[in-house]
Every structure is written in C-alpha cells, then in structure tokens.
Amino acid sequence: MGRAPCCSKVGLHKGPWTPKEDALLTKYIQAHGEGQWKSLPKKAGLLRCGKSCRLRWMNYLRPDIKRGNITPEEDDLIIRMHSLLGNRWSLIAGRLPGRTDNEIKNYWNTHLCKKLKNQGSDDTNTDNMLGSPEQEPASENKKKKKNGGKKKKKGTNNAEAPKTQVYLPKPIRVKALFLPGTDSNSFFTFDSNSASGSTSQEKEESPVTKESNVVSEIGNVGESGGFGFFTQDHDLVNASDIECHSYFPTDHGTLQQLYEEYFQLLNMDHTQFEMNSFAESLLM
DNA sequence: AATTCCTCCAACCGCGGAGAC
DNA sequence: TGTCTCCGCGGTTGGAGGAAT
C-alpha cells in the first residue's frame, strides 16, 4: 500500500506549466518569498501541488537560473565532481552557480554518460564512487522500457545488485556557505554527520582504510577550481587565500598531510566530519 | 511524404531526513 | 518516544521534436 501521489487531489493540474501559472507563481514568491510550499499554491491561486510549484520555481523560474548550453568548463567540472561524488546532483549543482540539479542530472544522462563511454572511461560505472548506486543512462532505461521493462522501484533490487562495501554515511544537507569578497569558487558546501551513523556492516572495514581510498581518489581529480579546508580551530580557510588556490595538490605527501589533519578532527569527540565532507571541502 | 526510431528534457514519483507535536 | 508533516533529493517517465529509413 503505497503513499498516494501528492498531486492525486482531484482538480490539481499536472503536466507542463502555462505562462499564466508561471506568472502567478513568480509574482507570489517575489512578494512573499520561498518556502511554505504546501500552502503556497492555494495562496498564490494555483491549482498545483506544492511540490510541483517548488520544482518549477527551483528549476526554471528562479531569477538566478542560467539557461543555455553547458560550457566546456562546466562540463569538465561535472565530470570531475561526479567521479568524486557520484550521483549527488544537488551537491554538484551547488558548485555550478545558476545550474540546477535536474539540469545537471539530465545533462549527465544524455551527454556525459555517452561521452565517457565513447572515451572508454569507466566513470559511467558509479559503483566505484562514493556510495552512489549503479545507474544506467536514461536512454538505456528507455530502451528497456520499450522492451517491456518495468519501473524499477527503490530498494527492491537489492538482491540483484550486490551492495558495494564503500563506507558512506548519509550526508545531512547543509546550506552552502558563501565566503564574502571572493569569486564564485570561494563558496563552500559541506555535510556534517556523525561518524557513528554507520551500520555494523559498514563498520567491518576500518574507516581509515576506506577514507584512504577516498584520498587516493581525490588525487585523481587533478586541478580543481580552488578548495577549502578546516583548520584545527574549525575555521574555514578559503583556498583562494592560500598559495595553491587554483590547483589541487597532486603529490601524495600533501594529500596525506591533509588527510591526517582531517583524521585528527575525526577523533575529536565533539566534531566529526564524514569523508564526503572532506572530499567536498577539498573540491570547493 | 510517411513512418519509425532516437534524443532530449520538463515534470512526476516515491523515499528518507528533519523538525514539530 | 513515536507519529506526522513538510521539504528536498535522486530516479524515472512521457511527450515533443529531430533524424533516419
């Protein structure tokens, strides 16, 4: 007995948005701000569910949305971020100002997946990424569907696809931090999470071992648009303020040093950061 | 010109986390 | 502590439009 779709209420519109609906939504949000999505449609005079309104606003109507083709620089960044983070579209989108997670997800599924396959890269196989589930391009799914394939439900394919053993605490969403007075590379997104959140199965392997793997993976990222890290005092240090601001350190000694610094923080009982945070912080 | 196939992307669906109660 | 509601995310679908036959 599944949950009823949020738009199942009789009389609510579904499908493409009309210019009139867009105008109503935009006008309302400009007057009252975002949020309260549940009650927003009623107040704005829209026959839509709140979820639909949120999606429309976030993906298309927001004034800071950048429309148009993905640039080669963005393309490159998406590939590198994806190799590190897997299908964390919102995190990747957070690194690309004006781009939405939906847009990046679509772009990945339609362009990059294909491109990387043609290049013989294994990056399309997300099994080796940080906890991302295996994923096929949308077109592949569609072909399956056309051949009589059924919609894959979350959590129903565990028996078929063996779970990866990669340690991955589920991240908690935290708003991106904007460090004033610097360029767009200076903002910094991180996840905070308790390292104790892992399951007994996940604990079988030492976090040190797994995190070391992540560090070695970071080493493959190559140059990145700046990064930041935590100091012992937990201050954020913006990479643009330090010498190596534009390039990721590629020598293992530096990486090892950063990793050890991170691991010390892990051992502090009041502040524990998950490995993803570390990896992300290095990327930012 | 008609039909089929393929690609792209806007939008929907279901799930899980966080916070309120 | 358990339940409920809201929000946000990732996966998936469906249709429009272009390309190929």
Coordinates of C-alpha atoms (C1' of nucleotides) in Angstrom, one line a residue:
Chain A
M1 CA 0.0 0.0 0.0
G2 CA 2.0 2.9 -1.3
R3 CA 1.6 6.5 -0.5
A4 CA -0.8 8.4 -2.7
P5 CA 0.9 10.8 -5.2
C6 CA 1.0 14.3 -3.9
C7 CA -1.0 15.5 -6.9
S8 CA -3.7 13.0 -6.6
K9 CA -6.1 15.5 -5.3
V10 CA -8.9 15.9 -7.8
G11 CA -8.7 19.2 -9.7
L12 CA -5.0 19.7 -9.4
H13 CA -3.2 20.4 -12.6
K14 CA -0.3 18.2 -13.8
G15 CA 2.0 18.4 -16.7
P16 CA 3.6 21.4 -18.4
W17 CA 3.2 24.8 -16.8
T18 CA 1.5 27.6 -18.7
P19 CA 2.9 31.1 -18.8
K20 CA -0.1 32.2 -16.7
E21 CA 0.8 29.7 -13.9
D22 CA 4.5 30.8 -14.1
A23 CA 3.5 34.4 -13.7
L24 CA 1.3 33.6 -10.7
L25 CA 4.0 31.6 -9.0
T26 CA 6.7 34.2 -9.7
K27 CA 4.6 37.0 -8.5
Y28 CA 3.7 35.3 -5.3
I29 CA 7.3 34.3 -4.5
Q30 CA 8.6 37.7 -5.3
A31 CA 6.0 39.1 -2.8
H32 CA 6.2 36.5 -0.1
G33 CA 9.5 34.6 -0.6
E34 CA 10.2 31.0 -1.0
G35 CA 9.0 28.3 1.4
Q36 CA 5.7 27.1 2.8
W37 CA 5.3 25.1 -0.4
K38 CA 2.4 23.2 1.0
S39 CA 0.2 26.2 1.3
L40 CA 1.8 28.3 -1.4
P41 CA -0.4 27.0 -4.3
K42 CA -3.6 27.9 -2.5
K43 CA -2.4 31.3 -1.5
A44 CA -1.0 32.0 -5.0
G45 CA -4.2 30.9 -6.7
L46 CA -2.6 27.9 -8.4
L47 CA -4.2 24.6 -8.9
R48 CA -0.9 22.8 -8.4
C49 CA 0.6 20.8 -5.6
G50 CA 3.3 22.4 -3.5
K51 CA 5.9 20.0 -4.8
S52 CA 5.2 20.9 -8.4
C53 CA 5.4 24.6 -7.5
R54 CA 8.7 24.1 -5.8
L55 CA 10.1 22.2 -8.7
R56 CA 9.0 24.8 -11.2
W57 CA 10.5 27.6 -9.2
M58 CA 13.7 25.9 -8.4
N59 CA 14.4 24.6 -11.9
Y60 CA 13.0 27.3 -14.2
L61 CA 11.6 30.5 -12.6
R62 CA 14.3 31.4 -10.1
P63 CA 15.9 34.6 -11.3
D64 CA 19.5 33.3 -10.9
I65 CA 19.0 30.3 -13.2
K66 CA 21.5 30.2 -16.0
R67 CA 19.9 29.0 -19.2
G68 CA 21.7 27.8 -22.3
N69 CA 24.4 25.3 -23.1
I70 CA 26.8 23.8 -20.6
T71 CA 30.2 25.3 -21.2
P72 CA 33.3 23.1 -21.6
E73 CA 34.5 24.2 -18.2
E74 CA 31.2 23.3 -16.6
D75 CA 31.3 20.0 -18.5
D76 CA 34.7 19.2 -17.1
L77 CA 33.7 20.2 -13.6
I78 CA 30.7 18.0 -13.7
I79 CA 32.7 15.0 -14.8
R80 CA 35.3 15.5 -12.1
M81 CA 32.6 16.2 -9.4
H82 CA 30.7 13.1 -10.5
S83 CA 33.8 10.9 -10.4
L84 CA 34.2 12.0 -6.8
L85 CA 30.7 12.3 -5.5
G86 CA 28.6 10.0 -7.7
N87 CA 25.0 11.0 -8.4
R88 CA 24.9 13.7 -5.8
W89 CA 23.3 16.1 -8.3
S90 CA 22.4 18.7 -5.8
L91 CA 25.9 18.9 -4.5
I92 CA 27.3 19.1 -8.0
A93 CA 24.8 21.8 -8.9
G94 CA 25.8 23.7 -5.8
R95 CA 29.2 24.0 -7.3
L96 CA 27.8 25.4 -10.6
P97 CA 26.1 28.7 -10.0
G98 CA 22.9 29.0 -12.0
R99 CA 22.7 25.4 -12.8
T100 CA 20.1 23.1 -11.2
D101 CA 20.4 19.5 -10.1
N102 CA 17.8 18.5 -12.6
E103 CA 19.6 20.1 -15.4
I104 CA 22.9 18.5 -14.5
K105 CA 21.3 15.2 -14.0
N106 CA 19.7 15.4 -17.4
Y107 CA 23.0 16.6 -18.9
W108 CA 24.8 13.7 -17.4
N109 CA 22.4 11.1 -18.5
T110 CA 22.1 12.4 -22.0
H111 CA 25.6 13.7 -22.9
L112 CA 28.3 12.9 -20.4
C113 CA 27.4 9.3 -19.9
K114 CA 27.6 8.7 -23.6
K115 CA 30.7 10.8 -24.0
L116 CA 32.6 9.0 -21.3
K117 CA 31.6 5.6 -22.6
N118 CA 32.9 6.6 -26.0
Q119 CA 36.1 7.6 -24.4
G120 CA 36.3 4.2 -22.8
S121 CA 36.2 5.7 -19.4
D122 CA 34.8 3.6 -16.6
D123 CA 33.3 6.7 -15.0
T124 CA 29.9 5.7 -16.1
N125 CA 30.1 2.8 -13.7
T126 CA 29.3 4.6 -10.5
D127 CA 29.9 1.5 -8.4
N128 CA 33.4 2.8 -7.6
M129 CA 32.1 6.1 -6.4
L130 CA 31.3 7.3 -3.0
G131 CA 28.2 5.3 -2.2
S132 CA 26.4 6.1 -5.4
P133 CA 24.1 3.4 -6.7
E134 CA 24.7 1.9 -10.0
Q135 CA 23.0 3.9 -12.7
E136 CA 22.3 3.5 -16.3
P137 CA 21.7 6.3 -18.7
A138 CA 18.2 7.3 -19.2
S139 CA 18.3 6.2 -22.8
E140 CA 19.2 2.7 -21.7
N141 CA 16.3 2.7 -19.3
K142 CA 14.0 3.8 -22.0
K143 CA 15.2 1.0 -24.3
K144 CA 14.4 -1.4 -21.5
K145 CA 11.1 0.1 -21.0
K146 CA 10.3 -0.2 -24.7
N147 CA 11.2 -3.8 -24.4
G148 CA 8.7 -4.3 -21.7
G149 CA 10.8 -3.4 -18.8
K150 CA 9.1 -2.2 -15.6
K151 CA 9.8 0.8 -13.5
K152 CA 12.5 0.0 -11.0
K153 CA 11.5 0.7 -7.5
K154 CA 13.8 2.0 -4.9
G155 CA 15.0 -0.7 -2.5
T156 CA 13.6 -3.6 -4.5
N157 CA 16.6 -4.6 -6.4
N158 CA 18.9 -5.3 -3.5
A159 CA 19.0 -9.0 -4.2
E160 CA 20.1 -8.5 -7.8
A161 CA 22.7 -5.8 -7.3
P162 CA 25.2 -6.6 -4.6
K163 CA 25.8 -3.7 -2.4
T164 CA 29.1 -2.0 -2.5
Q165 CA 31.2 -2.1 0.6
V166 CA 32.1 1.5 0.4
Y167 CA 31.7 3.4 3.7
L168 CA 29.3 6.2 3.2
P169 CA 27.5 7.9 6.0
K170 CA 24.4 9.5 4.6
P171 CA 25.1 13.2 4.4
I172 CA 23.0 15.8 6.0
R173 CA 22.1 18.8 3.9
V174 CA 23.7 22.0 4.9
K175 CA 23.3 25.2 3.2
A176 CA 26.2 26.3 1.1
L177 CA 28.5 28.8 2.9
F178 CA 29.3 31.9 0.9
L179 CA 32.5 33.5 1.9
P180 CA 32.2 37.2 1.0
G181 CA 34.6 39.1 -1.0
T182 CA 35.8 36.3 -3.2
D183 CA 34.9 34.8 -6.5
S184 CA 32.4 32.1 -7.3
N185 CA 34.9 29.5 -6.5
S186 CA 35.1 30.5 -2.9
F187 CA 31.8 29.2 -1.7
F188 CA 31.9 26.1 0.2
T189 CA 29.4 23.3 0.7
F190 CA 29.9 20.7 3.3
D191 CA 28.0 18.0 5.0
S192 CA 28.1 17.3 8.7
N193 CA 27.3 13.9 10.0
S194 CA 28.1 11.7 12.9
A195 CA 30.6 9.0 12.1
S196 CA 28.7 6.8 14.4
G197 CA 25.9 6.6 12.0
S198 CA 27.3 3.7 10.1
T199 CA 25.9 0.2 10.3
S200 CA 27.6 -2.7 11.8
Q201 CA 28.2 -4.0 8.3
E202 CA 29.8 -0.7 7.3
K203 CA 32.0 -0.8 10.4
E204 CA 33.5 -4.1 9.4
E205 CA 36.1 -2.2 7.4
S206 CA 38.2 0.3 9.1
P207 CA 37.2 3.8 8.3
V208 CA 40.8 4.6 7.9
T209 CA 41.2 2.1 5.1
K210 CA 38.1 3.4 3.3
E211 CA 38.9 7.0 3.8
S212 CA 42.4 6.4 2.5
N213 CA 40.8 5.1 -0.7
V214 CA 38.9 8.3 -0.9
V215 CA 42.0 10.3 -0.5
S216 CA 43.6 8.4 -3.3
E217 CA 40.6 9.0 -5.4
I218 CA 40.8 12.7 -4.7
G219 CA 44.3 12.6 -6.0
N220 CA 42.9 11.7 -9.4
V221 CA 40.8 14.8 -9.6
G222 CA 43.5 16.9 -10.9
E223 CA 43.3 20.6 -10.9
S224 CA 40.2 22.0 -9.3
G225 CA 38.7 25.4 -9.0
G226 CA 40.1 26.1 -5.6
F227 CA 39.3 24.4 -2.4
G228 CA 39.0 25.0 1.3
F229 CA 39.6 23.0 4.5
F230 CA 39.1 23.1 8.2
T231 CA 41.9 24.2 10.4
Q232 CA 42.4 22.8 13.9
D233 CA 40.1 25.6 15.2
H234 CA 37.4 24.6 12.7
D235 CA 37.7 27.8 10.8
L236 CA 37.1 27.6 7.2
V237 CA 40.1 28.5 5.2
N238 CA 39.3 29.7 1.7
A239 CA 41.7 28.2 -0.8
S240 CA 41.8 31.5 -2.7
D241 CA 43.5 32.9 0.3
I242 CA 46.4 30.5 0.2
E243 CA 49.1 29.8 -2.2
C244 CA 47.8 26.8 -4.1
H245 CA 44.4 28.3 -4.6
S246 CA 43.9 27.2 -8.2
Y247 CA 45.3 23.8 -8.3
F248 CA 44.7 20.8 -6.3
P249 CA 47.8 19.4 -4.7
T250 CA 48.7 16.2 -6.5
D251 CA 51.6 15.0 -4.5
H252 CA 50.7 12.3 -2.1
G253 CA 52.6 13.9 0.7
T254 CA 50.3 16.9 0.8
L255 CA 47.3 14.7 0.5
Q256 CA 48.5 12.6 3.3
Q257 CA 49.0 15.6 5.4
L258 CA 45.5 16.9 4.7
Y259 CA 44.1 13.5 5.4
E260 CA 45.9 13.2 8.7
E261 CA 44.7 16.6 9.7
Y262 CA 41.2 15.5 8.8
F263 CA 41.5 12.3 10.7
Q264 CA 42.6 14.2 13.8
L265 CA 39.4 16.1 13.6
L266 CA 37.5 12.9 13.3
N267 CA 38.9 11.8 16.6
M268 CA 37.7 14.9 18.4
D269 CA 34.6 13.8 20.3
H270 CA 32.6 16.9 19.6
T271 CA 33.3 17.4 16.0
Q272 CA 33.2 14.6 13.5
F273 CA 33.1 15.1 9.8
E274 CA 32.4 12.4 7.3
M275 CA 34.7 11.6 4.5
N276 CA 32.4 13.0 1.9
S277 CA 32.7 16.3 3.6
F278 CA 36.4 16.2 3.4
A279 CA 36.4 15.3 -0.2
E280 CA 33.9 18.0 -1.0
S281 CA 35.8 20.6 1.0
L282 CA 38.8 19.8 -1.0
L283 CA 37.0 20.3 -4.2
M284 CA 35.4 23.6 -3.3
Chain B
dA1 C1' 5.8 12.2 -47.8
dA2 C1' 5.0 8.8 -44.3
dT3 C1' 6.7 6.1 -40.8
dT4 C1' 9.8 4.6 -37.3
dC5 C1' 13.5 5.4 -34.3
dC6 C1' 16.1 8.2 -31.2
dT7 C1' 17.3 12.1 -28.2
dC8 C1' 16.3 15.4 -25.0
dC9 C1' 14.4 17.5 -21.1
dA10 C1' 10.5 19.1 -18.2
dA11 C1' 7.9 17.1 -14.8
dC12 C1' 6.4 13.5 -11.8
dC13 C1' 7.0 9.9 -8.2
dG14 C1' 8.5 7.8 -4.1
dC15 C1' 11.6 7.8 -0.5
dG16 C1' 14.2 9.5 3.5
dG17 C1' 15.6 13.1 6.8
dA18 C1' 14.4 16.8 9.9
dG19 C1' 11.6 19.0 12.9
dA20 C1' 7.2 19.8 15.2
dC21 C1' 4.0 18.0 18.2
Chain C
dT1 C1' 9.5 8.2 22.3
dG2 C1' 6.6 7.7 18.5
dT3 C1' 3.9 9.8 14.8
dC4 C1' 3.0 13.1 11.5
dT5 C1' 4.1 16.7 8.1
dC6 C1' 7.0 19.1 5.2
dC7 C1' 10.8 19.5 2.3
dG8 C1' 14.4 18.1 -0.8
dC9 C1' 16.6 14.6 -3.4
dG10 C1' 17.5 11.1 -7.0
dG11 C1' 15.4 8.1 -10.2
dT12 C1' 12.2 7.7 -13.8
dT13 C1' 8.7 8.7 -17.2
dG14 C1' 6.4 10.7 -21.2
dG15 C1' 5.9 13.6 -25.0
dA16 C1' 7.8 16.8 -28.4
dG17 C1' 10.8 17.2 -32.0
dG18 C1' 14.5 15.9 -34.9
dA19 C1' 17.0 12.2 -37.6
dA20 C1' 17.0 8.2 -40.2
dT21 C1' 14.8 5.0 -43.2

